[in-house]
Short mmCIF file of C-alpha atoms in Angstrom, two decimals:
data_model
loop_
_atom_site.label_atom_id
_atom_site.label_comp_id
_atom_site.label_asym_id
_atom_site.label_seq_id
_atom_site.Cartn_x
_atom_site.Cartn_y
_atom_site.Cartn_z
CA MET A 61 81.17 102.65 72.14
CA LEU A 62 83.66 103.37 69.37
CA GLU A 63 85.84 105.32 71.46
CA TRP A 64 86.16 102.69 74.06
CA LEU A 65 87.15 100.26 71.25
CA VAL A 66 89.74 102.68 70.02
CA ALA A 67 91.03 103.38 73.42
CA LEU A 68 91.22 99.36 73.89
CA CYS A 69 93.25 99.02 70.63
CA VAL A 70 95.70 101.77 71.81
CA VAL A 71 96.27 100.15 75.21
CA ILE A 72 96.91 96.53 73.52
CA LEU A 73 99.31 98.22 70.96
CA VAL A 74 101.19 99.89 74.14
CA VAL A 75 101.39 96.86 75.88
CA LEU A 76 102.73 94.84 73.14
CA ILE A 77 105.47 97.64 72.09
CA TRP A 78 106.41 99.04 75.41
CA PRO A 79 107.95 96.07 77.29
CA GLY A 80 110.17 95.29 74.06
CA TYR A 81 111.61 98.61 74.23
CA THR A 82 112.15 98.68 78.12
CA TYR A 83 113.68 94.87 77.76
CA PHE A 84 116.46 95.84 75.41
CA SER A 85 117.24 98.99 76.97
CA ALA A 86 117.18 97.32 80.60
CA GLU A 87 120.90 96.36 80.40
CA ARG A 88 122.06 99.94 79.94
CA GLN A 89 119.89 101.42 82.47
CA ARG A 90 120.85 98.98 85.22
CA ASP A 91 124.26 99.75 84.84
CA ALA A 92 123.82 103.39 85.13
CA VAL A 93 121.36 102.87 88.22
CA LEU A 94 124.07 100.66 89.90
CA GLN A 95 126.67 103.49 89.33
CA GLY A 96 124.24 106.18 90.86
CA LEU A 97 123.55 104.06 93.79
CA GLY A 98 127.15 103.59 94.62
CA PHE A 99 127.41 99.97 93.97
CA SER A 100 130.70 98.84 93.14
CA GLN A 101 131.15 96.66 90.07
CA GLN A 102 133.90 94.43 91.70
CA VAL A 103 132.40 91.75 93.92
CA ALA A 104 133.97 89.48 96.26
CA LYS A 105 132.89 85.99 96.09
CA GLU A 106 132.29 83.72 99.18
CA LYS A 107 133.10 79.94 99.12
CA THR A 108 129.37 79.33 99.42
CA GLY A 109 128.72 81.06 96.13
CA ARG A 110 127.47 84.14 97.66
CA CYS A 111 128.71 87.59 96.96
CA VAL A 112 129.30 90.59 99.25
CA SER A 113 129.56 94.17 97.75
CA ASP A 114 131.98 96.56 99.19
CA ARG A 115 129.32 99.51 99.46
CA HIS A 116 129.86 100.94 102.93
CA GLY A 117 127.82 103.22 104.88
CA SER A 118 128.56 106.73 105.40
CA ASP A 119 130.50 106.22 108.57
CA GLY A 120 133.11 104.01 106.82
CA GLY A 121 132.24 100.94 109.00
CA GLN A 122 130.79 97.88 108.17
CA PRO A 123 129.33 97.08 104.96
CA ALA A 124 125.41 98.92 104.61
CA CYS A 125 124.63 96.45 101.93
CA VAL A 126 125.08 92.90 101.56
CA GLU A 127 123.97 91.38 98.29
CA ALA A 128 123.51 87.35 97.77
CA VAL A 129 122.75 85.32 94.56
CA THR A 130 122.50 82.04 93.38
CA GLY A 131 124.70 82.68 90.09
CA GLU A 132 128.00 83.81 89.60
CA LYS A 133 127.67 86.86 87.35
CA THR A 134 125.65 89.52 88.93
CA CYS A 135 124.00 90.29 92.68
CA THR A 136 120.26 89.89 91.95
CA ALA A 137 119.10 91.00 95.55
CA GLY A 138 120.70 93.04 98.25
CA LEU A 139 119.77 93.74 101.78
CA ILE A 140 120.38 97.71 102.57
CA CYS A 141 120.28 98.47 106.13
CA LYS A 142 122.30 99.86 109.08
CA PRO A 143 124.42 97.45 110.60
CA SER A 144 122.82 95.84 113.93
CA ALA A 145 122.68 92.63 115.76
CA LEU A 146 119.19 92.13 113.95
CA ALA A 147 120.39 92.76 110.51
CA ASN A 148 123.13 90.18 111.08
CA TYR A 149 120.39 87.66 112.33
CA LEU A 150 118.30 88.34 109.38
CA LEU A 151 121.08 87.60 106.93
CA LYS A 152 121.91 84.69 108.64
CA HIS A 153 118.70 83.22 108.84
CA CYS A 154 116.56 84.59 106.12
CA ARG A 155 117.83 82.29 103.01
CA THR A 156 114.94 83.51 100.79
CA PHE A 157 116.66 86.86 100.63
CA SER A 158 119.55 85.23 98.65
CA ASN A 159 117.61 82.88 96.79
CA TYR A 160 116.10 85.19 94.14
CA SER A 161 116.36 83.82 90.54
CA PRO A 162 114.42 86.35 88.18
CA CYS A 163 113.06 85.35 84.90
CA VAL A 164 115.33 86.19 82.08
CA GLY A 165 115.58 85.81 78.52
CA ARG A 166 112.68 86.05 75.92
CA THR A 167 109.85 85.61 77.99
CA TRP A 168 107.08 87.85 79.13
CA ARG A 169 107.87 87.47 82.70
CA ALA A 170 111.02 89.20 82.08
CA SER A 171 109.34 92.29 81.54
CA ALA A 172 109.04 94.60 84.27
CA PHE A 173 105.78 96.15 82.86
CA LEU A 174 103.96 92.91 81.91
CA GLN A 175 104.47 90.92 85.18
CA SER A 176 103.32 94.05 87.06
CA VAL A 177 100.18 94.31 84.95
CA TYR A 178 99.68 90.54 85.42
CA GLU A 179 99.95 90.35 89.04
CA ALA A 180 97.59 93.64 89.22
CA CYS A 181 94.85 92.66 86.63
CA TRP A 182 94.79 89.20 85.81
CA PRO A 183 92.18 87.13 87.63
CA TYR A 184 93.11 84.40 90.08
CA GLU A 185 91.02 81.48 91.01
CA SER A 186 91.88 81.22 94.70
CA PRO A 187 90.62 78.49 97.09
CA VAL A 188 90.53 81.50 99.61
CA GLN A 189 87.10 82.71 100.79
CA PHE A 190 86.32 85.72 102.76
CA VAL A 191 84.14 86.70 105.93
CA ARG A 192 83.41 90.40 105.84
CA ASP A 193 83.31 92.27 109.37
CA ASN A 194 81.91 95.72 108.47
CA LEU A 195 83.20 98.14 111.41
CA GLN A 196 81.28 101.03 112.36
CA LEU A 197 83.73 103.87 113.28
CA SER A 198 83.38 106.80 115.83
CA ASP A 199 82.21 109.30 113.16
CA ASP A 200 79.57 106.56 111.80
CA GLY A 201 81.72 105.78 108.99
CA LEU A 202 82.36 102.20 107.74
CA VAL A 203 85.36 100.27 106.89
CA ALA A 204 85.57 96.56 106.48
CA LEU A 205 87.74 93.57 107.35
CA ASP A 206 87.74 90.61 105.18
CA TRP A 207 88.92 87.44 107.01
CA ALA A 208 90.62 84.82 104.81
CA VAL A 209 89.50 81.26 105.41
CA PRO A 210 90.01 78.27 103.40
CA SER A 211 87.17 76.82 101.27
CA TYR A 212 87.08 73.63 103.00
CA GLN A 213 86.83 74.93 106.37
CA LYS A 214 83.40 74.59 107.74
CA ARG A 215 83.89 76.85 111.09
CA ARG A 216 83.69 80.42 109.25
CA ARG A 217 84.94 82.25 112.33
CA THR A 218 88.16 82.00 114.40
CA SER A 219 87.89 81.69 118.07
CA SER A 220 88.72 84.74 120.13
CA HIS A 221 90.97 82.45 122.38
CA SER A 222 93.19 81.49 119.23
CA THR A 223 96.80 82.24 119.59
CA SER A 224 97.41 82.28 115.73
CA PRO A 225 99.16 85.49 114.35
CA VAL A 226 97.15 87.82 112.53
CA LEU A 227 98.60 89.31 109.22
CA LEU A 228 96.74 92.71 108.45
CA ILE A 229 97.02 93.29 104.76
CA ILE A 230 96.65 96.66 103.31
CA PRO A 231 95.88 96.81 99.69
CA ASN A 232 96.85 99.68 97.22
CA SER A 233 95.23 103.12 97.86
CA PHE A 234 92.79 102.69 94.99
CA GLY A 235 90.94 99.56 96.79
CA LYS A 236 91.67 97.14 94.02
CA ILE A 237 92.02 93.47 95.60
CA THR A 238 95.06 92.19 93.31
CA ARG A 239 95.87 88.70 92.38
CA ASN A 240 99.11 89.45 94.73
CA VAL A 241 96.69 90.23 97.67
CA LEU A 242 94.72 86.82 96.91
CA LYS A 243 98.05 84.80 96.81
CA LEU A 244 99.39 86.41 99.66
CA CYS A 245 96.20 85.47 101.78
CA GLU A 246 96.48 81.94 100.54
CA MET A 247 100.12 81.51 101.57
CA ALA A 248 99.53 83.12 105.03
CA LEU A 249 96.94 80.69 105.80
CA SER A 250 99.11 77.95 104.90
CA HIS A 251 101.67 78.94 107.23
CA GLY A 252 99.17 79.37 110.17
CA TYR A 253 98.34 83.02 109.99
CA LEU A 254 94.88 84.60 110.20
CA PRO A 255 94.88 86.99 107.08
CA ALA A 256 92.72 90.05 107.33
CA VAL A 257 92.46 92.57 104.28
CA PHE A 258 91.46 96.17 105.31
CA ASN A 259 89.21 97.84 103.11
CA ARG A 260 88.84 101.94 103.39
CA ARG A 261 85.47 103.67 103.12
CA SER A 262 83.67 103.06 99.66
CA HIS A 263 86.51 100.49 98.49
CA ASN A 264 85.84 96.87 97.61
CA GLY A 265 82.09 97.09 97.95
CA THR A 266 82.41 98.98 101.43
CA PRO A 267 79.48 101.34 101.95
CA LEU A 268 79.79 104.93 101.90
CA THR A 269 77.83 106.02 105.01
CA THR A 270 79.41 109.49 105.52
CA LEU A 271 80.48 112.35 103.14
CA LYS A 272 84.25 111.75 104.43
CA LEU A 273 86.54 109.68 102.31
CA GLN A 274 89.68 108.55 103.86
CA GLN A 275 92.88 110.84 102.92
CA PHE A 276 96.05 109.30 101.56
CA GLY A 277 98.02 109.07 104.67
CA ASP A 278 95.28 109.67 107.53
CA PRO A 279 95.73 106.52 109.72
CA ALA A 280 92.81 107.32 111.84
CA ASP A 281 90.39 104.73 110.47
CA LEU A 282 93.27 102.02 110.53
CA ARG A 283 93.90 102.76 114.21
CA GLU A 284 90.38 101.90 115.01
CA ALA A 285 90.41 98.83 112.87
CA VAL A 286 93.71 97.65 114.86
CA ARG A 287 92.03 98.14 118.21
CA TYR A 288 89.14 95.93 116.97
CA ILE A 289 91.47 93.41 115.65
CA ARG A 290 93.37 93.32 119.16
CA TYR A 291 89.91 93.20 121.06
CA ARG A 292 89.09 90.31 118.58
CA GLN A 293 92.05 88.52 119.05
CA PRO A 294 93.85 89.43 121.97
CA ALA A 295 96.10 86.32 122.30
CA GLY A 296 97.76 86.51 118.87
CA ARG A 297 100.82 88.68 117.68
CA LEU A 298 99.82 91.24 114.76
CA TYR A 299 101.89 91.65 111.58
CA ALA A 300 100.97 93.98 108.76
CA VAL A 301 101.62 93.84 105.02
CA SER A 302 101.27 96.81 102.82
CA GLU A 303 100.85 96.69 98.98
CA SER A 304 101.99 99.44 96.41
CA SER A 305 100.65 102.92 97.45
CA GLY A 306 98.88 101.18 100.34
CA SER A 307 102.42 101.60 102.03
CA GLY A 308 101.62 105.38 102.51
CA LEU A 309 98.89 104.27 105.10
CA LEU A 310 100.85 101.85 106.94
CA LEU A 311 103.99 103.93 107.24
CA SER A 312 101.79 106.80 108.13
CA TYR A 313 100.06 104.62 111.04
CA LEU A 314 103.39 103.30 112.28
CA GLY A 315 105.02 106.78 112.48
CA GLU A 316 101.98 108.36 114.21
CA CYS A 317 101.67 105.41 116.80
CA GLY A 318 104.84 104.74 117.53
CA SER A 319 105.57 102.27 120.20
CA SER A 320 101.96 101.89 120.50
CA SER A 321 101.25 100.66 117.17
CA TYR A 322 100.30 97.05 118.21
CA VAL A 323 102.06 95.78 115.64
CA THR A 324 105.16 93.25 116.07
CA ALA A 325 106.85 93.65 112.37
CA ALA A 326 105.69 94.90 108.96
CA VAL A 327 106.64 94.74 105.46
CA CYS A 328 105.98 96.95 102.65
CA LEU A 329 105.88 95.24 98.90
CA SER A 330 106.88 97.77 96.15
CA PRO A 331 106.02 100.87 98.32
CA VAL A 332 105.72 104.31 97.10
CA PHE A 333 107.96 106.63 99.44
CA ARG A 334 107.97 109.98 98.16
CA CYS A 335 104.03 110.17 97.53
CA GLN A 336 103.67 113.94 96.61
CA SER A 337 106.45 113.96 93.99
CA TRP A 338 104.86 110.58 92.65
CA PHE A 339 101.37 112.27 92.26
CA GLU A 340 103.15 115.29 90.49
CA ASN A 341 105.19 113.58 88.11
CA GLY A 342 102.61 111.14 87.19
CA LEU A 343 103.19 107.96 85.82
CA CYS A 344 103.56 106.60 81.98
CA TRP A 345 100.26 107.58 80.29
CA PRO A 346 98.91 103.95 80.06
CA LEU A 347 99.05 103.06 83.81
CA GLN A 348 97.73 106.57 84.77
CA TRP A 349 95.07 106.37 82.41
CA ALA A 350 93.93 102.94 83.82
CA LEU A 351 94.19 104.06 87.32
CA VAL A 352 92.39 107.30 86.91
CA LEU A 353 89.55 105.50 84.86
CA TYR A 354 89.30 102.70 87.78
CA GLN A 355 89.02 105.42 90.45
CA LYS A 356 86.46 107.30 88.59
CA ILE A 357 84.44 104.29 88.10
CA CYS A 358 84.42 103.40 91.88
CA LEU A 359 83.44 107.19 92.71
CA SER A 360 80.54 107.30 89.97
CA ARG A 361 78.26 105.50 92.17
CA TYR A 362 78.41 108.43 94.84
CA ARG A 363 78.58 111.29 92.29
CA THR A 364 75.33 112.63 93.74
CA VAL A 365 75.96 112.46 97.27
CA LEU A 366 79.84 113.77 96.64
CA GLY A 367 78.42 116.87 94.89
CA GLU A 368 77.27 118.23 98.03
CA THR A 369 80.70 118.76 99.27
CA MET A 370 82.87 119.07 96.14
CA GLN A 371 83.07 120.06 92.25
CA THR A 372 82.07 116.81 90.76
CA ASP A 373 82.66 118.14 87.39
CA THR A 374 86.10 118.96 88.11
CA LEU A 375 86.49 115.60 89.96
CA PHE A 376 85.24 113.55 86.64
CA SER A 377 87.05 115.54 84.29
CA SER A 378 90.52 115.16 85.57
CA CYS A 379 92.97 113.53 83.57
CA SER A 380 95.38 112.73 86.25
CA LEU A 381 96.05 111.08 89.66
CA ARG A 382 96.95 114.61 90.95
CA GLY A 383 93.78 116.13 89.80
CA LEU A 384 91.82 113.52 91.19
CA GLU A 385 93.34 113.81 94.62
CA GLU A 386 93.14 117.66 94.46
CA ALA A 387 89.27 117.58 93.39
CA LEU A 388 88.56 115.06 96.29
CA PHE A 389 90.63 116.69 99.25
CA CYS A 390 92.11 120.15 98.27
CA GLN A 391 88.71 122.15 97.26
CA THR A 392 86.69 124.46 99.33
CA GLY A 393 83.97 122.91 101.44
CA HIS A 394 85.34 119.30 101.80
CA VAL A 395 84.81 118.03 104.95
CA GLY A 396 87.99 117.67 106.77
CA SER A 397 90.14 119.45 104.19
CA THR A 398 91.94 122.71 104.39
CA PRO A 399 89.91 125.50 102.78
CA ALA A 400 91.35 126.47 99.46
CA ALA A 401 90.91 129.99 97.80
CA PRO A 402 88.26 130.27 95.12
CA THR A 403 88.77 128.79 91.74
CA GLY A 404 91.42 130.45 89.41
CA SER A 405 94.14 131.32 92.15
CA SER A 406 96.56 128.87 91.28
CA SER A 407 98.96 129.63 94.10
CA ASN A 408 96.35 129.20 96.82
CA THR A 409 95.50 126.00 95.26
CA ALA A 410 99.06 125.12 95.13
CA GLY A 411 99.48 126.11 98.76
CA ALA A 412 96.41 123.77 99.79
CA TRP A 413 98.18 121.01 98.03
CA ASP A 414 101.28 121.67 99.97
CA VAL A 415 99.10 121.58 103.24
CA TYR A 416 97.61 118.28 102.22
CA TRP A 417 100.91 116.47 101.95
CA GLU A 418 102.22 118.03 105.11
CA ARG A 419 99.55 115.99 106.82
CA ASN A 420 99.56 112.93 104.70
CA GLU A 421 103.28 112.51 103.65
CA PRO A 422 103.96 108.89 104.72
CA LEU A 423 107.56 109.81 106.03
CA ARG A 424 106.55 112.86 108.01
CA ASP A 425 106.85 110.85 111.42
CA VAL A 426 109.24 108.16 110.29
CA ASP A 427 111.61 108.71 113.39
CA GLU A 428 108.68 107.51 115.57
CA VAL A 429 108.60 103.94 114.18
CA ALA A 430 109.48 101.57 116.79
CA ILE A 431 109.17 98.22 114.98
CA PRO A 432 111.26 96.34 112.29
CA VAL A 433 110.00 97.35 108.72
CA LEU A 434 111.03 95.47 105.67
CA SER A 435 110.66 97.25 102.31
CA VAL A 436 110.78 94.92 99.12
CA CYS A 437 111.54 96.98 96.15
CA ALA A 438 112.78 96.41 92.50
CA ARG A 439 115.18 98.59 90.44
CA ASP A 440 113.09 98.29 87.36
CA ASP A 441 109.71 99.08 89.05
CA PRO A 442 107.67 101.00 86.25
CA VAL A 443 105.02 102.55 88.74
CA ARG A 444 107.56 103.78 91.52
CA GLY A 445 109.95 105.31 88.93
CA ASP A 446 113.56 105.90 89.14
CA THR A 447 115.41 104.28 91.91
CA GLN A 448 117.74 107.03 92.75
CA SER A 449 115.10 109.60 93.16
CA THR A 450 112.28 107.49 94.81
CA ILE A 451 114.08 105.36 97.42
CA PRO A 452 115.09 107.17 100.19
CA LEU A 453 118.60 105.11 100.84
CA GLU A 454 119.63 107.54 103.63
CA LEU A 455 116.63 106.10 105.78
CA PHE A 456 117.66 102.74 105.68
CA GLU A 457 121.39 103.43 106.11
CA THR A 458 120.79 105.23 109.26
CA ASN A 459 117.35 104.00 110.96
CA PRO A 460 118.03 101.00 112.77
CA HIS A 461 114.09 99.97 112.26
CA PHE A 462 114.01 99.86 108.40
CA PHE A 463 115.41 97.32 106.06
CA LEU A 464 115.56 97.36 102.30
CA LEU A 465 115.43 94.39 100.27
CA LEU A 466 116.62 95.71 96.66
CA THR A 467 116.16 93.35 93.63
CA ASP A 468 117.69 93.95 90.14
CA ARG A 469 114.28 92.87 88.48
CA GLY A 470 110.94 92.08 89.84
CA GLY A 471 108.62 95.01 88.52
CA HIS A 472 105.92 96.32 90.65
CA CYS A 473 104.75 93.61 93.26
CA GLY A 474 105.69 91.16 90.42
CA PHE A 475 109.03 89.33 91.45
CA SER A 476 108.46 86.42 89.09
CA THR A 477 110.89 83.60 89.40
CA GLN A 478 112.30 81.02 87.29
CA SER A 479 110.50 78.13 89.32
CA GLU A 480 106.99 80.22 88.55
CA GLU A 481 107.66 79.96 84.88
CA SER A 482 108.48 76.25 84.89
CA ALA A 483 105.61 76.00 86.92
CA GLY A 484 103.11 77.48 84.50
CA ALA A 485 101.86 80.06 87.15
CA LEU A 486 98.80 81.22 84.88
CA GLY A 487 96.27 80.50 88.01
CA ALA A 488 97.26 77.03 88.65
CA VAL A 489 96.63 76.28 92.51
CA GLY A 490 97.09 73.04 94.18
CA SER A 491 94.07 71.14 95.48
CA VAL A 492 93.39 70.21 98.83
CA ALA A 493 93.39 66.51 100.02
CA ALA A 494 92.18 66.88 103.47
CA PRO A 495 91.48 69.49 105.82
CA ASN A 496 94.49 68.62 108.04
CA SER A 497 96.79 68.65 105.11
CA GLY A 498 96.86 72.55 104.96
CA MET A 499 96.83 74.36 101.59
CA GLN A 500 99.39 73.99 99.18
CA SER A 501 100.37 77.19 96.70
CA HIS A 502 102.32 76.13 93.43
CA GLY A 503 104.43 78.69 92.22
CA ALA A 504 104.45 80.89 95.42
CA ASN A 505 105.77 84.32 95.20
CA TRP A 506 109.30 84.95 96.23
CA SER A 507 108.49 88.25 97.94
CA HIS A 508 105.73 86.28 100.04
CA ARG A 509 108.27 83.74 101.07
CA ALA A 510 110.72 86.53 102.18
CA LEU A 511 108.17 88.59 104.26
CA LEU A 512 107.04 85.44 105.78
CA GLU A 513 110.67 84.59 106.70
CA PHE A 514 111.16 88.09 107.90
CA PHE A 515 108.45 87.88 110.51
CA ARG A 516 109.47 84.61 111.79
CA ALA A 517 113.21 85.65 111.84
CA THR A 518 112.40 88.86 113.87
CA THR A 519 110.06 86.76 116.06
CA ASP A 520 112.91 84.28 116.96
CA PHE A 521 115.33 87.08 117.40
CA PHE A 522 113.42 88.97 119.70
CA ASN A 523 112.36 85.77 121.94
CA ALA A 524 115.88 84.87 122.31
CA GLU A 525 116.67 88.37 123.48
CA GLU A 526 113.85 88.32 126.02
CA ARG A 527 115.21 84.91 126.94
CA ALA A 528 118.64 86.40 127.54
CA LYS A 529 117.51 89.26 129.45
CA GLN A 530 115.39 86.75 131.65
CA LEU A 531 118.43 84.52 132.21
CA ALA A 532 120.46 87.60 133.26
CA ALA A 533 117.79 88.46 135.73
CA ARG A 534 117.49 85.29 137.32
CA ARG A 535 121.49 85.19 137.86
CA ARG A 536 121.14 88.59 139.53
CA GLY A 537 118.59 87.32 141.72
CA LEU A 538 115.94 89.80 140.69
CA GLY A 539 113.28 87.34 139.69
CA GLY A 540 112.84 87.98 135.98
CA GLY A 541 110.00 85.20 135.53
CA ALA A 542 107.48 87.77 134.16
CA ILE A 543 109.99 89.50 131.67
CA GLY A 544 109.68 86.65 129.11
CA ARG A 545 105.93 87.43 128.52
CA VAL A 546 106.54 90.89 127.41
CA PHE A 547 107.34 90.21 123.88
CA ARG A 548 103.94 89.59 122.54
CA HIS A 549 103.24 93.27 123.35
CA ARG A 550 106.75 94.50 123.00
CA SER A 551 105.43 97.28 120.49
CA VAL A 552 102.78 98.65 122.94
CA SER A 553 103.18 101.25 125.70
CA THR A 554 100.85 99.35 127.95
CA CYS A 555 100.09 95.50 128.05
CA LYS A 556 96.38 96.23 128.98
CA ARG A 557 93.73 95.02 126.83
CA VAL A 558 91.30 97.53 125.46
CA PRO A 559 88.08 97.37 127.54
CA ALA A 560 85.03 96.44 125.92
CA CYS A 561 83.12 99.41 126.90
CA SER A 562 85.51 101.45 125.08
CA HIS A 563 85.59 99.45 122.12
CA ASN A 564 81.89 99.51 121.99
CA ILE A 565 81.81 103.27 122.12
CA HIS A 566 84.54 103.89 119.50
CA ALA A 567 84.09 100.96 117.16
CA ILE A 568 80.72 99.44 116.97
CA TYR A 569 81.11 96.85 114.70
CA ASN A 570 78.32 94.86 112.60
CA TRP A 571 78.61 91.26 111.39
CA GLN A 572 77.94 90.86 107.87
CA ARG A 573 79.23 87.51 106.14
CA SER A 574 80.22 87.62 102.56
CA TYR A 575 81.68 84.79 100.67
CA THR A 576 83.73 85.98 97.57
CA ARG A 577 86.86 84.77 95.67
#
């Protein structure tokens, strides 16, 4: 008990001292990062109050990065992408991209560290409840889909004939349902989406029925979950959002499935791109200590059964994220892992570690991604690390499917704004007067508004594109009446719905209702 008390005092001391140090050195670091990224310090202002940086792409053509601000001194948010018709459409219609006003001054919300911890750990009294579907996979494993529903809604399930779009939310790789995820579910419901949170094996109360855990970038379980969603809601479009390290799973899925992903558009909030380096370099010790402790607590209930396939002593004595990942997936005898050499051979252990990331690195099949993907990142992210070495800028400048919304401030999944500060967003949630009035969320997160606007803009863009093709076909007399119906499954190689028999063989699901906050 004394050890826990000392550890708690140390954490509190670090939380109080670390943000102050980072805040006072933020301006110098920001200038260095800007120069490293190649952003020019001279900005051409437009009549509308926006500014356009003169950073050009590698081809020396049109600007690859356009930044817009509400103030007049500095650019606080910028869209980095390859010039295209879709990019121009997003810059014109996504006004949220240019309306980011981060908290500045002597407030805790101006600290990247504090606002990141706040969004990840602080409890949130949300009016959203969840209805759980336990999905049995082809190998008898279980994953769970938590469907968000308003507390005032009497009907707990949505009809399969509903045309409402489905928003698939992938939490971080540690399974923690954060305040950020709950606020996203609430805002998505208010905009007519059907949010569904994907829980991996053993995460968030999901029973572990097999000795197999899901590897970091293995999309097999997510693929079966997406097929089930399409079977249950065949008439609605599917969008996907990932948070933090959960972006590794989403990017792996989009890369492996390519044009058969069933997803119309996707967004990654504060993603971790170079995951092997992220595990190897580690985080600052307070964050790494907290994440390691949380993961050990979640795995401790399965210590006996996991001992049949791995060395649990090594697992629970690990002090780093890399040590935990190696103990889980790179040891001899683990189901589905590459056999490693006997203990003591460091070279063979390192070889198994490299082989593991050859199969799980999120960007391994990035060229196969066939849908628009927006990544929302902050330069002062304390979890992801240094901007220059952790964000693959060349990917966004050369691949027309990837867009990077980069901000000066925001922390890790924080993105606190001055409006939130003035509204006092310490859990204040709007009340609902009537079921028909919808849900009103005070102090809505800027990144959530940006991603929903991105989904709307991409949908409108491709709808207009299909209408133009249909009109051109009619003018040619080819009878293009059926062309306009292709967009709903535009990212799918075949438009046929998955047969029920195939679904029952590969993904037999058990209904289980649970209402949690």
